[in-house]
Tab-separated table of C-alpha atoms and ligand atoms in Angstrom:
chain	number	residue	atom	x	y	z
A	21	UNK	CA	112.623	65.758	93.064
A	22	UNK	CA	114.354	62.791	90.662
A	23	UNK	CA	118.192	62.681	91.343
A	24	UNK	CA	118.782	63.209	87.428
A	25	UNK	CA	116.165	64.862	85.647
A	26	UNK	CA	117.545	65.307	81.485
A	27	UNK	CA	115.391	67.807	79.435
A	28	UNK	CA	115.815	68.020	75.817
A	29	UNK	CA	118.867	66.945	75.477
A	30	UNK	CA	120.702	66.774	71.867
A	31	UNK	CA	123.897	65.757	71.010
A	32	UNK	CA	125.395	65.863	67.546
A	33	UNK	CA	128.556	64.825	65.819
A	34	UNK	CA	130.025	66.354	62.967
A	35	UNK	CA	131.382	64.192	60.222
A	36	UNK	CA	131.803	64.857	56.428
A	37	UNK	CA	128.949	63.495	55.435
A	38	UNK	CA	126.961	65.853	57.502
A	39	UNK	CA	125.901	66.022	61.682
A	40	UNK	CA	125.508	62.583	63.372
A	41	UNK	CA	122.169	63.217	65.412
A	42	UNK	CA	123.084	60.918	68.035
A	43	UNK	CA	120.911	62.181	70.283
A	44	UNK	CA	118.088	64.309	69.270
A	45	UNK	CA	115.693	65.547	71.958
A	46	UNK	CA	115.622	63.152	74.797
A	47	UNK	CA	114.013	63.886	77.915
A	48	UNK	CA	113.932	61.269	81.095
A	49	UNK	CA	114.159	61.484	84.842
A	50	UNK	CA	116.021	59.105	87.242
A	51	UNK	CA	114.474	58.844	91.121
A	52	UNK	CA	116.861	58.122	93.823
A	53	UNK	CA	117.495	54.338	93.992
A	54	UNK	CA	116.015	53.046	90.975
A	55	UNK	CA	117.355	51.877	87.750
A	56	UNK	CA	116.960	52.929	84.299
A	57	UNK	CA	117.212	50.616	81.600
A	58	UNK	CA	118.063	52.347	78.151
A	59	UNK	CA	117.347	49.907	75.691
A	60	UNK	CA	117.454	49.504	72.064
A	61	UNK	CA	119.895	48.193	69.156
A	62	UNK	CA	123.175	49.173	68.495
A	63	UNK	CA	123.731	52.685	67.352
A	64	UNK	CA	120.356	54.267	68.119
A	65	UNK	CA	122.365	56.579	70.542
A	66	UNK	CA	122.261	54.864	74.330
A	67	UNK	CA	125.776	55.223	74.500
A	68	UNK	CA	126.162	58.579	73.678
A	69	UNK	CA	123.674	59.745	76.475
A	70	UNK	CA	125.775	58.484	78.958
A	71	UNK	CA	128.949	60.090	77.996
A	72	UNK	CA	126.738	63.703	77.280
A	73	UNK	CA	125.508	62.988	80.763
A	74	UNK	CA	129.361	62.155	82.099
A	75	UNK	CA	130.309	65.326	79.612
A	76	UNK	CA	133.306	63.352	78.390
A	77	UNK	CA	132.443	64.335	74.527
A	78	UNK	CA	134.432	63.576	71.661
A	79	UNK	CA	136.466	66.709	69.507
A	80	UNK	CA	133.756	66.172	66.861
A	81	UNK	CA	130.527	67.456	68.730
A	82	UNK	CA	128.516	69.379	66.453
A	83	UNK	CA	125.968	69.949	68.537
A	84	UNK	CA	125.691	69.956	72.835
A	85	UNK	CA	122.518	71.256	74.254
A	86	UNK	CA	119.364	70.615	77.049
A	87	UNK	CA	119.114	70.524	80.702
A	88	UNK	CA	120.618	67.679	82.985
A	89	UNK	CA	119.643	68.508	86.597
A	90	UNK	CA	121.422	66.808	88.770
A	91	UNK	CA	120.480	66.872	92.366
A	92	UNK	CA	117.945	69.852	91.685
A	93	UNK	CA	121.034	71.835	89.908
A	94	UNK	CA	121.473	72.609	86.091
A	95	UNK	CA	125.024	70.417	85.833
A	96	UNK	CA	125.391	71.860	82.215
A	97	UNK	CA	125.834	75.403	83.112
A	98	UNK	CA	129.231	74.554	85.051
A	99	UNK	CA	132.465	75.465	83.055
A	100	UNK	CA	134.633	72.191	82.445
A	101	UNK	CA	136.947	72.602	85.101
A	102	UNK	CA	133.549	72.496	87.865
A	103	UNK	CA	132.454	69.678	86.165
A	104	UNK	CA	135.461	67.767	86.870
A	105	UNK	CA	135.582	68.897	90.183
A	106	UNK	CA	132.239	68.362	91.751
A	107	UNK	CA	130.261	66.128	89.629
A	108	UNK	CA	132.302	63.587	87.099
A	109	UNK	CA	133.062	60.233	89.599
A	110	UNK	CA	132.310	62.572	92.467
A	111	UNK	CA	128.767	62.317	92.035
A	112	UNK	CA	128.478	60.169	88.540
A	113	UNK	CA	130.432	57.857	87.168
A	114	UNK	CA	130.112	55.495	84.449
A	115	UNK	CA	131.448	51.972	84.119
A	116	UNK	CA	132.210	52.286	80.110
A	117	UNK	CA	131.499	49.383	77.135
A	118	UNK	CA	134.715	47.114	77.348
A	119	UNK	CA	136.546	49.102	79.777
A	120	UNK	CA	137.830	46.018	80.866
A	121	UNK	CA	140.146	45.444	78.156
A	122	UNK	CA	141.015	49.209	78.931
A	123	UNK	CA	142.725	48.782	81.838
A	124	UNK	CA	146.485	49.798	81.804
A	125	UNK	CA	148.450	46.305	81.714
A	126	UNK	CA	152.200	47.529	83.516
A	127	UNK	CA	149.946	49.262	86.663
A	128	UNK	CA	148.878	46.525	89.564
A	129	UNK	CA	144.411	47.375	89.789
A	130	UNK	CA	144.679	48.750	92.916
A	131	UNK	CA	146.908	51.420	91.782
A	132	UNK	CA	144.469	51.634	88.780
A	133	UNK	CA	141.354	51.740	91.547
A	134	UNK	CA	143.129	54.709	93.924
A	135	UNK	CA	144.194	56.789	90.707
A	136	UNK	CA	140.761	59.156	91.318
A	137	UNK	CA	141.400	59.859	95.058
A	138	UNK	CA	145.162	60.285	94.744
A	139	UNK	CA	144.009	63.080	91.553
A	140	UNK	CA	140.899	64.680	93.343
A	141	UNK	CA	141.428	64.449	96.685
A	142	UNK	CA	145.202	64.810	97.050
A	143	UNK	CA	145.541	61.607	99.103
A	144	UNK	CA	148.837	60.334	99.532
A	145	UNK	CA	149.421	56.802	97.808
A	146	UNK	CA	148.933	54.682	100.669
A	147	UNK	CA	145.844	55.988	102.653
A	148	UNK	CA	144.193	55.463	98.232
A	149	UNK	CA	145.637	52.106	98.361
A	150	UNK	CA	144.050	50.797	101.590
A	151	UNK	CA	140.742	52.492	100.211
A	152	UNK	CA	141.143	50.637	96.941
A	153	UNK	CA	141.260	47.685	98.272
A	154	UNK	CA	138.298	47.743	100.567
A	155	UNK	CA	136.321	48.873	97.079
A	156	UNK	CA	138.017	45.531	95.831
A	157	UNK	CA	136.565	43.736	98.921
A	158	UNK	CA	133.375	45.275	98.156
A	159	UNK	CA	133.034	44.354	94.774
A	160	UNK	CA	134.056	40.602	96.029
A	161	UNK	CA	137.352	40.417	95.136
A	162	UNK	CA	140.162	39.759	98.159
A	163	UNK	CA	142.292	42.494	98.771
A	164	UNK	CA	145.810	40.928	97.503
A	165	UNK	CA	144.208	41.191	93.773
A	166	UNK	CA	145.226	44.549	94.175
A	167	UNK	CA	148.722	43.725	93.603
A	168	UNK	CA	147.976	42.039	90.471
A	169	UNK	CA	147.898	42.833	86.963
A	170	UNK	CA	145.125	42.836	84.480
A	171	UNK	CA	146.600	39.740	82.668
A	172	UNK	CA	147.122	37.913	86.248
A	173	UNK	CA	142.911	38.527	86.382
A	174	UNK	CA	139.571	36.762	84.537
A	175	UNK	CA	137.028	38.364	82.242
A	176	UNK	CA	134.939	38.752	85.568
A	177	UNK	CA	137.328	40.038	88.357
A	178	UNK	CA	138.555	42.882	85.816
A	179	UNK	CA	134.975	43.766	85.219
A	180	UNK	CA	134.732	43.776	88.980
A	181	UNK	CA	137.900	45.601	89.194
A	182	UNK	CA	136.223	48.204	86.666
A	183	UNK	CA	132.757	48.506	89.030
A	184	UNK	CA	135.270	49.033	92.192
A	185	UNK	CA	136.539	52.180	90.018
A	186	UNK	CA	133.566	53.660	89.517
A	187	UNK	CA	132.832	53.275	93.348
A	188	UNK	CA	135.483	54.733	94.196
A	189	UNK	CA	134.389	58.664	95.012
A	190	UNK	CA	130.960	57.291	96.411
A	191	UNK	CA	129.128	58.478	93.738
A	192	UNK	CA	125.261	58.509	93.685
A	193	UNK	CA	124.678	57.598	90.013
A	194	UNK	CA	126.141	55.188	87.903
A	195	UNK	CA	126.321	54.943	84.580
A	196	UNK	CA	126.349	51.219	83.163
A	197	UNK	CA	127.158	50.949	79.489
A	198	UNK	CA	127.058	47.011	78.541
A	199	UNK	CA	128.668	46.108	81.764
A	200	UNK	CA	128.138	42.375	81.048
A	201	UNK	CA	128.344	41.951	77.585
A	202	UNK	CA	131.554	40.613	76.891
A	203	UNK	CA	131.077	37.895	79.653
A	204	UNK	CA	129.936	34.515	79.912
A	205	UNK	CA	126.661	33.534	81.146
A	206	UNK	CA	127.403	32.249	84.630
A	207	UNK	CA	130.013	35.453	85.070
A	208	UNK	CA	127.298	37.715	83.532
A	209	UNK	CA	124.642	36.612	86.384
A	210	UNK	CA	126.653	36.843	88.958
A	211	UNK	CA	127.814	40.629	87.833
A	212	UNK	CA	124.445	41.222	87.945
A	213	UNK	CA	123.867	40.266	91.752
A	214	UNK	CA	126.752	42.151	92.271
A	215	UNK	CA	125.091	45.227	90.869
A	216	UNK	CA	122.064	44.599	92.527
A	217	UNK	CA	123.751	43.838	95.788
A	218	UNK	CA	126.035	47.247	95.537
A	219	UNK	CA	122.384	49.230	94.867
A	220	UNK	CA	121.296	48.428	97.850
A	221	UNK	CA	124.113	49.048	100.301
A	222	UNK	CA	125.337	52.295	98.533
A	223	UNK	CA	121.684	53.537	98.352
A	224	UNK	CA	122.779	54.088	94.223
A	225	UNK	CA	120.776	54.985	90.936
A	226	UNK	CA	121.797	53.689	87.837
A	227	UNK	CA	121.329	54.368	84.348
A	228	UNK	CA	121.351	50.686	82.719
A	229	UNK	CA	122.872	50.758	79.182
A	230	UNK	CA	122.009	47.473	77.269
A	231	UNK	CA	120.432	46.191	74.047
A	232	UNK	CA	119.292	42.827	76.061
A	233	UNK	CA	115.853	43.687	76.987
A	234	UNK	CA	115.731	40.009	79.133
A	235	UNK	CA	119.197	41.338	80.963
A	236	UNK	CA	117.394	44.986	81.614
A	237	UNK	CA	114.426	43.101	83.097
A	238	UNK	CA	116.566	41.861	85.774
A	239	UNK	CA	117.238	45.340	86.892
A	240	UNK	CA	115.395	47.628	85.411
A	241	UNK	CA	112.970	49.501	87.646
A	242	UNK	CA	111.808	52.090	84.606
A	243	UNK	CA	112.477	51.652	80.883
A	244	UNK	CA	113.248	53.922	78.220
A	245	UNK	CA	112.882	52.430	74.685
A	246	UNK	CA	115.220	54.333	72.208
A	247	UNK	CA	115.416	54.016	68.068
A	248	UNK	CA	117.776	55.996	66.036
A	249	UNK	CA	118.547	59.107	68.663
A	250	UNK	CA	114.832	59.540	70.285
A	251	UNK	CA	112.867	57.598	72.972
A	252	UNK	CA	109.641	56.127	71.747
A	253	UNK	CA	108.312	54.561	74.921
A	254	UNK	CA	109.312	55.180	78.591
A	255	UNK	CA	107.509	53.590	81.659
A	256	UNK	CA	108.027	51.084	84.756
A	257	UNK	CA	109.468	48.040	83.649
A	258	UNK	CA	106.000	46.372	83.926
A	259	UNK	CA	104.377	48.918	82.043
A	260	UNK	CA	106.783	48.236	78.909
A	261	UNK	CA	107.629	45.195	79.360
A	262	UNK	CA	103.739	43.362	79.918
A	263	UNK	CA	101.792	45.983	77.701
A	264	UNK	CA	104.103	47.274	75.594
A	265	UNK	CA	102.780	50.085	73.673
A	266	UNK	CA	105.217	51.699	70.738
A	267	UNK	CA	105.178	48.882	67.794
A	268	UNK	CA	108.902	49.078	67.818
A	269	UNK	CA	109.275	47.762	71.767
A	270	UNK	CA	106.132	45.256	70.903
A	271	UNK	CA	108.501	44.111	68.322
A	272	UNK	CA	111.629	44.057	70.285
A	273	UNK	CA	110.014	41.990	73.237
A	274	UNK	CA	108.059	39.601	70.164
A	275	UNK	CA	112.282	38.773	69.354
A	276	UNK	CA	113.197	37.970	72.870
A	277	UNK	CA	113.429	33.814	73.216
A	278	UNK	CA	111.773	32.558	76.172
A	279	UNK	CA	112.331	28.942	77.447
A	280	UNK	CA	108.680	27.926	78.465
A	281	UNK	CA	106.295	28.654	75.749
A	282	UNK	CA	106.874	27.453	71.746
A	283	UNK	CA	106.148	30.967	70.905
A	284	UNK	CA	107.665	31.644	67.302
A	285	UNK	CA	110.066	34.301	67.502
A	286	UNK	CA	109.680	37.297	65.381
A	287	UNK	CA	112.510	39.586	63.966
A	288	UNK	CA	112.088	43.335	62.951
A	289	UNK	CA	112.350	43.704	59.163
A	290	UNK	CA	114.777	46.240	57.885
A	291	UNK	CA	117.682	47.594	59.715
A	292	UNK	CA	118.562	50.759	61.475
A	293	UNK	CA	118.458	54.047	59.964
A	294	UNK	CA	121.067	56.650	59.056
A	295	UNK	CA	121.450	59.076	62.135
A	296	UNK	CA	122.810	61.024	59.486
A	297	UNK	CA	119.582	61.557	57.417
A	298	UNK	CA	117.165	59.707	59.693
A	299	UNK	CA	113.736	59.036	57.919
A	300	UNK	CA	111.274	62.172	58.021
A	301	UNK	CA	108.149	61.967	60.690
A	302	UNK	CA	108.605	58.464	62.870
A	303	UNK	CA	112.034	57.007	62.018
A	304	UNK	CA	110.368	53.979	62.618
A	305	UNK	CA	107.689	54.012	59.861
A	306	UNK	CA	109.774	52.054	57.345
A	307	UNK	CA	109.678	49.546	59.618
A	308	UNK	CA	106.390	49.633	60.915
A	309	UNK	CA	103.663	47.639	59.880
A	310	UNK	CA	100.892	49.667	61.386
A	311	UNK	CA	102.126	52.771	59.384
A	312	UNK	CA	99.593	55.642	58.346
A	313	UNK	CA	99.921	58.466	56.070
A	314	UNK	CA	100.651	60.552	58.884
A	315	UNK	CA	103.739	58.820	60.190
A	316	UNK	CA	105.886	59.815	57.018
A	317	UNK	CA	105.300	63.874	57.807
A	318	UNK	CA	105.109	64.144	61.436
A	319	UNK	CA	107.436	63.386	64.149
A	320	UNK	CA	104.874	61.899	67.288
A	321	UNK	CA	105.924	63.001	70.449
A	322	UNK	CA	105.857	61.343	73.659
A	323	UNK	CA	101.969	61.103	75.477
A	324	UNK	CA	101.228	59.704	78.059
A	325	UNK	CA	99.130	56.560	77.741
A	326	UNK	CA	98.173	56.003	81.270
A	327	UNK	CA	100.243	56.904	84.540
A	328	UNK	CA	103.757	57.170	83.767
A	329	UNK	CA	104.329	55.324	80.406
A	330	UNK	CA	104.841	57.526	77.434
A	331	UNK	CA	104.824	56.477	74.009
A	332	UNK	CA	106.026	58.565	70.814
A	333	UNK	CA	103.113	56.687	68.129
A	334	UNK	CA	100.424	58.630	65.670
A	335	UNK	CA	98.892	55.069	67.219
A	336	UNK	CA	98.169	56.962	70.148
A	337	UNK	CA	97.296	60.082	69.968
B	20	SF4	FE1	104.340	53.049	63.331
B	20	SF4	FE2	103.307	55.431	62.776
B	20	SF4	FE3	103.530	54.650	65.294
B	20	SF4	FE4	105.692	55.273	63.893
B	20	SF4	S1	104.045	56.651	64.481
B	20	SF4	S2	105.446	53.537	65.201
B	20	SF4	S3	105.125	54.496	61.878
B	20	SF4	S4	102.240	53.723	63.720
């Protein structure tokens, strides 16, 4: 049984110019211990899985429906208040896009870091301070950073102060939305051993949220491909990222820069769709050089191709 297992899941937003189909019909599972990579560009709706899985929606949902199974149970037939009891931070928690620069600036971290077990778990301030700072510790920061303020910290101890927060409740999933992004190159690797490093002690899945396919392969044990709201190819990171099937991801990897070959790098023409009034059949097909007929009427859904790696393509089927 996976730990997470999501099953046509949509999420909509309402807006005056019509729904927002953010998410439209994703199904994936997530095995105990292994990563996830959602990848794609910006705005084809990685983000908003994550916070329908975390259920922290906006007012504007339009639409909220599917199954998430979380350890076997259906987590989206428990009323709001359950939720927030037993499975937000307890059980997943989600270190947000530029929560960094979220952080309050008059509260020292650790304050920041306890704030979950002095809410949930009625602890008193001091017994959530010492546990703070042995998240701190574990994260790699020394325990007297919890007396400082975000202002007195780098780019890379906040972010570390940020992972220590969503450790915090001992969760078993966590959700990583561009947890490197706004960091330098040298910071951003060594984040990334950090995350590995944390995986392996704490026995913890992730769900990796990033449109850097190179940064993904560094973590990624399965791969979900998304473009505007849908998956179009899901498999082990091998699968997708040495035989890439869906012409999208073949076109994705084809723009990735590599350092040892003189490949020429190749760009995808076009740009996003509308999730508004996404194109009808594949919402890739004005983008896709091997279009057909076909691809204009019909939406493809996932197949599988060979063990384990699904791909949504008329290509295929
Ligand atoms: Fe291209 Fe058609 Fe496959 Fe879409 S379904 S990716 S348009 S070949």
């Amino acid at each position: 049984m996976p730990l997470l297992e999501v099953k046509d899941l949509y999420l909509y937003y309402r807006t005056t110019r019509g729904p927002v189909k953010a998410v439209d019909d994703v199904s994936f599972f997530v095995p105990e211990g292994e990563t996830l990579a959602l990848v794609g560009e910006s705005g084809c709706g990685k983000t908003s899985i994550g916070i329908a899985i975390l259920r922290v929606l906006p007012v504007n949902v339009h639409l909220y429906k599917g199954t998430i199974l979380f350890e076997g149970n259906d987590i989206m037939k428990l009323n709001d208040e359950e939720f927030r009891r037993t499975i937000r931070w307890r059980k997943i928690s989600m270190v947000f896009q530029g929560a960094m620069n979220a952080l309050n600036p008059v509260i020292p971290v650790g304050l920041q870091v306890a704030e979950p077990l002095i809410i949930h778990e009625g602890m008193d301030k001091d017994e959530a301070l010492k546990i703070a700072m042995e998240a701190l510790e574990s994260v790699g920061l020394p325990k007297i950073v919890a007396r400082r303020y975000p202002h007195e910290l780098s780019g890379g101890m906040k972010q570390r102060v940020v992972i220590a927060m969503a450790l915090i409740m001992k969760p078993r999933l966590i959700i990583l939305d561009e947890p490197t992004s706004a960091l330098d190159i040298i910071t951003q690797a060594n984040i990334m051993n950090l995350l590995k490093r944390l995986k392996r002690e704490h026995k913890l899945s992730y769900i990796f949220i990033t449109h850097d396919l190179a940064l993904a392969s560094e973590i990624a044990d399965r791969v979900a491909v998304m473009y505007a709201g849908e998956i179009v190819e899901l498999g082990t990171a091998e699968q997708v990222y040495l035989s890439p099937k869906h012409p999208y991801t073949q076109k994705l990897i084809a723009a990735v820069p590599t350092l040892r070959t003189e490949k020429k790098l190749e760009f995808i023409p076009g740009e996003v769709p509308s999730l508004i009034n996404p194109p009808p059949g594949c919402r890739f097909h004005p983008r896709c050089p091997y279009k057909k007929p076909v691809c204009s009427k019909v939406r493809p859904k996932l197949i599988e191709v060979e063990k384990d790696h699904l791909v949504a393509c008329h290509l295929y089927e």
